[in-house]
């Protein structure tokens, strides 16, 4: 198995790394450029934003190659009881549909409602293929979605929610890519501890590899953006992988673990939804972009773009580690770990701010 995991990562990494320069040229050719027209934009010059195509290519080539080879070797069964071949067809068809909507958005900037329609359609297709959250169990209580329509609705909400959460956090160089890699690694460890299906482990490893191959071009100072095509694909794929990974067991901790892993983008998105509704006094305000996301607030405190991204990486990694410890060792150790991290950060908080402010003062004096 470990050899297959290594292949999944490396093949996806190499493919994405090699293809990314081609996506930069393609973006310039078709006019898929992110032009900083307002103060909400952090970058100062037009940036190509089709890097997500490289991530998708790396993931798809790695996964398809491995599934073919492993099927020939009979080390994976795609046609058994779980009928993974149908689920994978549904996944890729949904990804293609979502990719078309988002590609057009990267080139033409389509209406947010139109893009949401594409997200729901993609989620519906993969849900109807059999990728569903159909049962949730917690201590002394079990919820089973006996009606298929309930399972479909819950699954679609989950997929669309995670898709938008990753998309909305994509505001700084390397932010959504790095957070997604951390989420992939956290899920990989959780899947290994949980005895999850091999297919989920291969998918999450391939996704981590493809993002890692793209990240050198996307980390500050970025040469290209992942674009809506890429950020939507990341959220869409992570949401589906998390469902496949918890398919064997539906205990409370296994259900909660993905929520904790995705806590950073989910919390940022939840706050953004309520903030925009309150500010605009309209549900339509949800689609009105603002400059109040967590990464914006960190930068307003004086941190550079790179520092803000690294801080958010640290927060995301802490959530991921909390989920892993919770699954492996229980609640008390997870909570004690979280309290230790908070205490250590609290001790160094003032010094971190003092160093930051001193650097800013020095820059001001030099000017």
Tab-separated table of C-alpha atoms in Angstrom:
chain	number	residue	atom	x	y	z
A	1	UNK	CA	0.000	0.000	0.000
A	2	UNK	CA	2.739	2.452	0.932
A	3	UNK	CA	4.308	2.112	-2.506
A	4	UNK	CA	1.005	3.067	-4.093
A	5	UNK	CA	0.689	6.028	-1.733
A	6	UNK	CA	4.185	7.200	-2.691
A	7	UNK	CA	3.325	6.891	-6.393
A	8	UNK	CA	0.058	8.789	-5.868
A	9	UNK	CA	1.890	11.719	-4.287
A	10	UNK	CA	4.954	11.854	-6.545
A	11	UNK	CA	3.139	11.424	-9.861
A	12	UNK	CA	0.633	14.132	-8.927
A	13	UNK	CA	3.427	16.425	-7.685
A	14	UNK	CA	5.576	16.076	-10.813
A	15	UNK	CA	2.616	16.502	-13.168
A	16	UNK	CA	1.313	19.645	-11.452
A	17	UNK	CA	4.802	21.155	-11.186
A	18	UNK	CA	5.525	20.607	-14.883
A	19	UNK	CA	2.122	21.746	-16.155
A	20	UNK	CA	1.785	24.935	-14.083
A	21	UNK	CA	3.979	27.083	-16.428
A	22	UNK	CA	1.715	26.056	-19.323
A	23	UNK	CA	-1.346	27.216	-17.364
A	24	UNK	CA	0.335	30.604	-16.871
A	25	UNK	CA	0.773	31.004	-20.614
A	26	UNK	CA	-2.775	29.780	-21.244
A	27	UNK	CA	-4.205	32.270	-18.755
A	28	UNK	CA	-2.440	35.158	-20.487
A	29	UNK	CA	-3.639	33.921	-23.873
A	30	UNK	CA	-7.336	33.641	-22.946
A	31	UNK	CA	-7.368	36.682	-20.679
A	32	UNK	CA	-7.850	34.808	-17.397
A	33	UNK	CA	-6.115	37.509	-15.370
A	34	UNK	CA	-6.890	38.784	-11.887
A	35	UNK	CA	-6.617	42.556	-12.311
A	36	UNK	CA	-6.406	44.594	-9.063
A	37	UNK	CA	-9.257	47.060	-9.677
A	38	UNK	CA	-10.070	47.897	-6.035
A	39	UNK	CA	-8.508	48.123	-2.572
A	40	UNK	CA	-9.764	44.632	-1.696
A	41	UNK	CA	-7.076	43.133	-3.926
A	42	UNK	CA	-3.750	42.498	-2.195
A	43	UNK	CA	-1.664	42.091	-5.360
A	44	UNK	CA	-0.634	45.128	-7.406
A	45	UNK	CA	-0.321	43.728	-10.926
A	46	UNK	CA	-2.438	41.464	-13.172
A	47	UNK	CA	-1.950	37.801	-12.247
A	48	UNK	CA	-2.783	34.677	-14.290
A	49	UNK	CA	-5.406	32.619	-12.480
A	50	UNK	CA	-5.673	29.227	-14.132
A	51	UNK	CA	-3.193	27.409	-11.906
A	52	UNK	CA	-6.007	25.163	-10.761
A	53	UNK	CA	-5.869	23.367	-14.098
A	54	UNK	CA	-2.406	22.055	-13.165
A	55	UNK	CA	-3.722	20.830	-9.804
A	56	UNK	CA	-6.625	19.066	-11.514
A	57	UNK	CA	-4.317	17.521	-14.131
A	58	UNK	CA	-1.851	16.251	-11.529
A	59	UNK	CA	-4.632	14.752	-9.441
A	60	UNK	CA	-6.478	13.164	-12.376
A	61	UNK	CA	-3.397	11.631	-14.026
A	62	UNK	CA	-2.144	10.188	-10.739
A	63	UNK	CA	-5.519	8.752	-9.705
A	64	UNK	CA	-6.453	7.301	-13.110
A	65	UNK	CA	-3.020	5.708	-13.570
A	66	UNK	CA	-3.082	4.098	-10.127
A	67	UNK	CA	-6.654	2.846	-10.440
A	68	UNK	CA	-5.835	1.159	-13.755
A	69	UNK	CA	-2.602	-0.408	-12.479
A	70	UNK	CA	-4.078	-1.505	-9.143
A	71	UNK	CA	-7.144	-2.976	-10.868
A	72	UNK	CA	-4.862	-5.040	-13.113
A	73	UNK	CA	-2.880	-6.155	-10.051
A	74	UNK	CA	-6.180	-6.815	-8.214
A	75	UNK	CA	-5.042	-4.767	-5.220
A	76	UNK	CA	-8.188	-2.634	-5.360
A	77	UNK	CA	-11.757	-3.631	-6.161
A	78	UNK	CA	-13.718	-0.950	-7.991
A	79	UNK	CA	-16.597	-3.240	-8.995
A	80	UNK	CA	-17.406	-4.850	-5.657
A	81	UNK	CA	-20.176	-4.147	-3.155
A	82	UNK	CA	-19.294	-0.467	-2.763
A	83	UNK	CA	-19.267	0.040	-6.567
A	84	UNK	CA	-16.531	2.650	-6.399
A	85	UNK	CA	-16.371	2.845	-10.182
A	86	UNK	CA	-19.834	4.459	-10.240
A	87	UNK	CA	-18.901	6.860	-7.460
A	88	UNK	CA	-15.672	7.821	-9.233
A	89	UNK	CA	-17.513	8.391	-12.522
A	90	UNK	CA	-19.954	10.633	-10.665
A	91	UNK	CA	-17.061	12.450	-8.997
A	92	UNK	CA	-15.216	13.139	-12.259
A	93	UNK	CA	-18.391	14.145	-14.143
A	94	UNK	CA	-19.231	16.558	-11.324
A	95	UNK	CA	-15.663	17.897	-11.364
A	96	UNK	CA	-15.859	18.512	-15.123
A	97	UNK	CA	-19.148	20.405	-14.793
A	98	UNK	CA	-17.858	22.465	-11.868
A	99	UNK	CA	-14.613	23.094	-13.759
A	100	UNK	CA	-16.478	24.447	-16.814
A	101	UNK	CA	-18.470	26.915	-14.704
A	102	UNK	CA	-15.370	28.049	-12.812
A	103	UNK	CA	-13.185	28.281	-15.930
A	104	UNK	CA	-15.725	30.623	-17.488
A	105	UNK	CA	-15.749	32.596	-14.224
A	106	UNK	CA	-11.945	32.899	-14.266
A	107	UNK	CA	-12.073	34.224	-17.835
A	108	UNK	CA	-15.346	36.198	-17.898
A	109	UNK	CA	-16.392	36.719	-14.222
A	110	UNK	CA	-19.873	35.146	-14.203
A	111	UNK	CA	-22.704	35.932	-11.778
A	112	UNK	CA	-22.222	34.314	-8.323
A	113	UNK	CA	-25.682	32.726	-8.559
A	114	UNK	CA	-24.671	31.037	-11.806
A	115	UNK	CA	-21.519	29.655	-10.186
A	116	UNK	CA	-23.567	28.429	-7.207
A	117	UNK	CA	-25.815	26.615	-9.670
A	118	UNK	CA	-22.750	24.842	-11.070
A	119	UNK	CA	-21.648	23.847	-7.554
A	120	UNK	CA	-25.070	22.437	-6.681
A	121	UNK	CA	-25.292	20.564	-9.995
A	122	UNK	CA	-21.851	19.001	-9.488
A	123	UNK	CA	-22.732	18.054	-5.902
A	124	UNK	CA	-26.054	16.540	-7.015
A	125	UNK	CA	-24.387	14.375	-9.665
A	126	UNK	CA	-21.762	12.929	-7.335
A	127	UNK	CA	-24.391	12.418	-4.623
A	128	UNK	CA	-26.687	10.509	-6.966
A	129	UNK	CA	-23.708	8.307	-7.910
A	130	UNK	CA	-23.701	6.971	-4.348
A	131	UNK	CA	-21.394	9.302	-2.418
A	132	UNK	CA	-23.738	10.120	0.465
A	133	UNK	CA	-23.821	10.882	4.179
A	134	UNK	CA	-26.632	8.504	5.069
A	135	UNK	CA	-26.055	7.803	8.758
A	136	UNK	CA	-24.703	9.652	11.768
A	137	UNK	CA	-24.166	7.993	15.162
A	138	UNK	CA	-23.362	9.710	18.447
A	139	UNK	CA	-23.262	8.207	21.954
A	140	UNK	CA	-26.736	7.046	23.090
A	141	UNK	CA	-28.301	8.386	19.898
A	142	UNK	CA	-28.336	7.325	16.279
A	143	UNK	CA	-29.619	9.259	13.298
A	144	UNK	CA	-30.232	7.246	10.143
A	145	UNK	CA	-31.450	9.054	7.052
A	146	UNK	CA	-33.959	6.429	5.939
A	147	UNK	CA	-35.276	8.704	3.214
A	148	UNK	CA	-32.823	9.057	0.361
A	149	UNK	CA	-33.872	12.657	-0.255
A	150	UNK	CA	-32.671	13.594	3.257
A	151	UNK	CA	-29.289	11.974	2.685
A	152	UNK	CA	-29.003	13.742	-0.683
A	153	UNK	CA	-29.798	17.155	0.808
A	154	UNK	CA	-27.365	16.723	3.711
A	155	UNK	CA	-24.604	15.592	1.343
A	156	UNK	CA	-25.171	18.438	-1.128
A	157	UNK	CA	-25.067	20.995	1.704
A	158	UNK	CA	-21.785	19.474	2.922
A	159	UNK	CA	-20.159	19.469	-0.538
A	160	UNK	CA	-21.296	22.980	-1.483
A	161	UNK	CA	-20.383	24.278	1.980
A	162	UNK	CA	-16.791	22.967	1.919
A	163	UNK	CA	-16.384	24.044	-1.722
A	164	UNK	CA	-17.286	27.633	-0.882
A	165	UNK	CA	-15.278	27.611	2.345
A	166	UNK	CA	-12.046	26.812	0.491
A	167	UNK	CA	-12.968	29.261	-2.279
A	168	UNK	CA	-13.608	32.147	0.131
A	169	UNK	CA	-10.361	31.641	2.049
A	170	UNK	CA	-8.422	31.997	-1.210
A	171	UNK	CA	-7.367	35.604	-0.592
A	172	UNK	CA	-3.575	35.549	-0.184
A	173	UNK	CA	-0.681	33.950	-2.061
A	174	UNK	CA	-0.596	30.251	-1.219
A	175	UNK	CA	-3.319	30.437	1.440
A	176	UNK	CA	-5.997	28.086	0.085
A	177	UNK	CA	-3.320	25.776	-1.363
A	178	UNK	CA	-1.384	25.497	1.878
A	179	UNK	CA	-4.468	25.091	4.061
A	180	UNK	CA	-5.711	22.378	1.681
A	181	UNK	CA	-2.385	20.509	1.904
A	182	UNK	CA	-2.595	20.618	5.703
A	183	UNK	CA	-6.186	19.345	5.505
A	184	UNK	CA	-5.074	16.531	3.172
A	185	UNK	CA	-2.286	15.426	5.517
A	186	UNK	CA	-4.599	15.574	8.539
A	187	UNK	CA	-7.246	13.497	6.738
A	188	UNK	CA	-4.605	11.019	5.563
A	189	UNK	CA	-3.524	10.349	9.155
A	190	UNK	CA	-7.149	10.171	10.318
A	191	UNK	CA	-7.982	7.702	7.533
A	192	UNK	CA	-4.981	5.543	8.453
A	193	UNK	CA	-6.035	5.501	12.126
A	194	UNK	CA	-9.660	4.829	11.225
A	195	UNK	CA	-8.988	1.975	8.795
A	196	UNK	CA	-10.720	3.901	6.033
A	197	UNK	CA	-11.132	2.531	2.492
A	198	UNK	CA	-7.957	2.474	0.389
A	199	UNK	CA	-9.620	4.596	-2.303
A	200	UNK	CA	-9.975	7.546	0.092
A	201	UNK	CA	-6.314	7.294	1.095
A	202	UNK	CA	-5.157	7.277	-2.530
A	203	UNK	CA	-7.387	10.224	-3.451
A	204	UNK	CA	-6.281	12.416	-0.557
A	205	UNK	CA	-2.614	11.577	-1.200
A	206	UNK	CA	-2.906	12.427	-4.901
A	207	UNK	CA	-4.602	15.713	-4.032
A	208	UNK	CA	-1.844	16.594	-1.565
A	209	UNK	CA	0.773	15.797	-4.213
A	210	UNK	CA	-0.844	17.917	-6.924
A	211	UNK	CA	-1.239	20.926	-4.615
A	212	UNK	CA	2.374	20.540	-3.460
A	213	UNK	CA	3.532	20.633	-7.085
A	214	UNK	CA	1.594	23.843	-7.670
A	215	UNK	CA	2.455	25.630	-4.402
A	216	UNK	CA	6.018	26.720	-5.397
A	217	UNK	CA	4.427	28.897	-8.091
A	218	UNK	CA	1.670	30.143	-5.776
A	219	UNK	CA	3.515	30.930	-2.541
A	220	UNK	CA	4.390	34.574	-1.945
A	221	UNK	CA	5.503	36.212	-4.170
A	222	UNK	CA	3.121	34.283	-6.430
A	223	UNK	CA	3.697	33.751	-10.137
A	224	UNK	CA	0.114	32.532	-10.636
A	225	UNK	CA	-3.151	32.133	-8.752
A	226	UNK	CA	-5.083	28.910	-8.387
A	227	UNK	CA	-8.260	30.713	-9.503
A	228	UNK	CA	-11.868	29.727	-8.910
A	229	UNK	CA	-11.264	26.641	-11.057
A	230	UNK	CA	-8.660	25.433	-8.586
A	231	UNK	CA	-10.119	26.590	-5.256
A	232	UNK	CA	-13.557	25.134	-6.083
A	233	UNK	CA	-11.949	21.855	-7.157
A	234	UNK	CA	-10.024	21.686	-3.871
A	235	UNK	CA	-13.135	22.190	-1.752
A	236	UNK	CA	-15.253	19.871	-3.900
A	237	UNK	CA	-12.655	17.085	-3.788
A	238	UNK	CA	-11.871	17.428	-0.080
A	239	UNK	CA	-15.566	17.274	0.817
A	240	UNK	CA	-16.064	14.069	-1.184
A	241	UNK	CA	-12.863	12.444	0.062
A	242	UNK	CA	-13.960	13.103	3.648
A	243	UNK	CA	-17.261	11.294	2.968
A	244	UNK	CA	-15.511	8.305	1.370
A	245	UNK	CA	-13.014	8.190	4.237
A	246	UNK	CA	-15.648	7.930	6.948
A	247	UNK	CA	-17.838	5.492	5.029
A	248	UNK	CA	-16.939	2.439	7.131
A	249	UNK	CA	-17.643	3.989	10.529
A	250	UNK	CA	-20.043	6.713	11.550
A	251	UNK	CA	-19.079	7.232	15.195
A	252	UNK	CA	-19.266	10.734	16.627
A	253	UNK	CA	-15.518	11.336	16.590
A	254	UNK	CA	-15.110	10.207	12.986
A	255	UNK	CA	-17.971	12.509	11.933
A	256	UNK	CA	-16.564	15.447	13.907
A	257	UNK	CA	-12.943	14.976	12.763
A	258	UNK	CA	-13.426	16.372	9.213
A	259	UNK	CA	-15.335	19.339	10.669
A	260	UNK	CA	-12.364	20.116	12.908
A	261	UNK	CA	-9.882	19.666	10.051
A	262	UNK	CA	-11.875	22.165	7.945
A	263	UNK	CA	-12.565	24.430	10.944
A	264	UNK	CA	-10.512	27.412	9.727
A	265	UNK	CA	-12.207	27.871	6.315
A	266	UNK	CA	-15.612	26.870	7.726
A	267	UNK	CA	-15.467	29.405	10.559
A	268	UNK	CA	-14.208	32.141	8.245
A	269	UNK	CA	-17.036	31.405	5.801
A	270	UNK	CA	-19.692	31.255	8.540
A	271	UNK	CA	-18.617	34.620	9.951
A	272	UNK	CA	-18.533	36.077	6.421
A	273	UNK	CA	-22.105	34.942	5.724
A	274	UNK	CA	-23.527	36.459	8.920
A	275	UNK	CA	-21.386	39.600	8.591
A	276	UNK	CA	-22.530	40.290	5.047
A	277	UNK	CA	-26.199	39.611	5.797
A	278	UNK	CA	-26.119	41.966	8.802
A	279	UNK	CA	-24.208	44.624	6.883
A	280	UNK	CA	-26.400	44.587	3.767
A	281	UNK	CA	-29.630	43.503	5.524
A	282	UNK	CA	-30.255	41.140	2.623
A	283	UNK	CA	-29.574	37.496	1.797
A	284	UNK	CA	-28.120	38.677	-1.508
A	285	UNK	CA	-25.398	40.379	0.522
A	286	UNK	CA	-23.809	36.948	1.044
A	287	UNK	CA	-22.399	37.255	-2.470
A	288	UNK	CA	-21.002	40.750	-1.904
A	289	UNK	CA	-17.233	40.474	-1.393
A	290	UNK	CA	-15.615	42.394	1.437
A	291	UNK	CA	-12.255	42.909	3.083
A	292	UNK	CA	-13.110	41.501	6.506
A	293	UNK	CA	-11.898	37.918	6.220
A	294	UNK	CA	-9.535	36.575	8.852
A	295	UNK	CA	-6.484	37.022	6.632
A	296	UNK	CA	-7.453	40.665	6.038
A	297	UNK	CA	-7.779	41.266	9.786
A	298	UNK	CA	-4.342	39.753	10.432
A	299	UNK	CA	-2.753	41.988	7.804
A	300	UNK	CA	-4.491	45.021	9.296
A	301	UNK	CA	-2.571	44.299	12.494
A	302	UNK	CA	0.637	44.996	10.602
A	303	UNK	CA	1.698	41.550	9.422
A	304	UNK	CA	2.967	41.002	5.897
A	305	UNK	CA	1.118	38.764	3.455
A	306	UNK	CA	3.633	35.967	3.961
A	307	UNK	CA	3.439	36.255	7.766
A	308	UNK	CA	-0.371	36.197	7.675
A	309	UNK	CA	-0.331	33.046	5.538
A	310	UNK	CA	2.125	31.299	7.875
A	311	UNK	CA	-0.005	32.237	10.899
A	312	UNK	CA	-3.077	30.731	9.243
A	313	UNK	CA	-1.061	27.638	8.287
A	314	UNK	CA	-0.239	27.266	11.980
A	315	UNK	CA	-3.882	27.633	13.025
A	316	UNK	CA	-5.006	25.111	10.389
A	317	UNK	CA	-2.290	22.641	11.443
A	318	UNK	CA	-3.358	23.016	15.086
A	319	UNK	CA	-6.963	22.186	14.196
A	320	UNK	CA	-5.770	19.197	12.167
A	321	UNK	CA	-3.564	17.953	15.006
A	322	UNK	CA	-6.433	18.402	17.451
A	323	UNK	CA	-8.642	16.186	15.266
A	324	UNK	CA	-5.935	13.523	15.002
A	325	UNK	CA	-5.294	13.457	18.761
A	326	UNK	CA	-9.053	13.397	19.432
A	327	UNK	CA	-9.473	10.326	17.228
A	328	UNK	CA	-6.348	8.538	18.472
A	329	UNK	CA	-6.196	9.401	22.169
A	330	UNK	CA	-9.504	10.906	23.245
A	331	UNK	CA	-10.950	14.249	24.245
A	332	UNK	CA	-8.871	14.995	27.346
A	333	UNK	CA	-5.527	14.757	25.546
A	334	UNK	CA	-6.847	16.777	22.579
A	335	UNK	CA	-8.081	19.517	24.904
A	336	UNK	CA	-4.832	19.537	26.899
A	337	UNK	CA	-2.901	19.862	23.624
A	338	UNK	CA	-5.083	22.789	22.548
A	339	UNK	CA	-4.657	24.500	25.932
A	340	UNK	CA	-0.867	24.054	25.762
A	341	UNK	CA	-0.739	25.633	22.310
A	342	UNK	CA	-2.912	28.548	23.462
A	343	UNK	CA	-0.745	29.059	26.547
A	344	UNK	CA	2.512	29.008	24.579
A	345	UNK	CA	1.181	31.407	21.956
A	346	UNK	CA	-0.208	33.608	24.728
A	347	UNK	CA	3.205	33.797	26.407
A	348	UNK	CA	4.936	34.865	23.192
A	349	UNK	CA	2.102	37.005	21.847
A	350	UNK	CA	3.417	40.377	23.057
A	351	UNK	CA	6.964	39.681	21.904
A	352	UNK	CA	5.706	38.678	18.458
A	353	UNK	CA	3.820	41.951	18.179
A	354	UNK	CA	6.787	43.927	19.511
A	355	UNK	CA	9.120	42.387	16.907
A	356	UNK	CA	6.590	43.099	14.202
A	357	UNK	CA	6.095	46.701	15.286
A	358	UNK	CA	9.837	47.273	15.579
A	359	UNK	CA	10.316	46.053	12.013
A	360	UNK	CA	7.556	48.362	10.825
A	361	UNK	CA	9.134	51.292	12.710
A	362	UNK	CA	12.526	50.553	11.179
A	363	UNK	CA	11.030	50.475	7.682
A	364	UNK	CA	9.264	53.791	8.358
A	365	UNK	CA	12.470	55.422	9.640
A	366	UNK	CA	14.467	54.178	6.639
A	367	UNK	CA	11.977	55.796	4.321
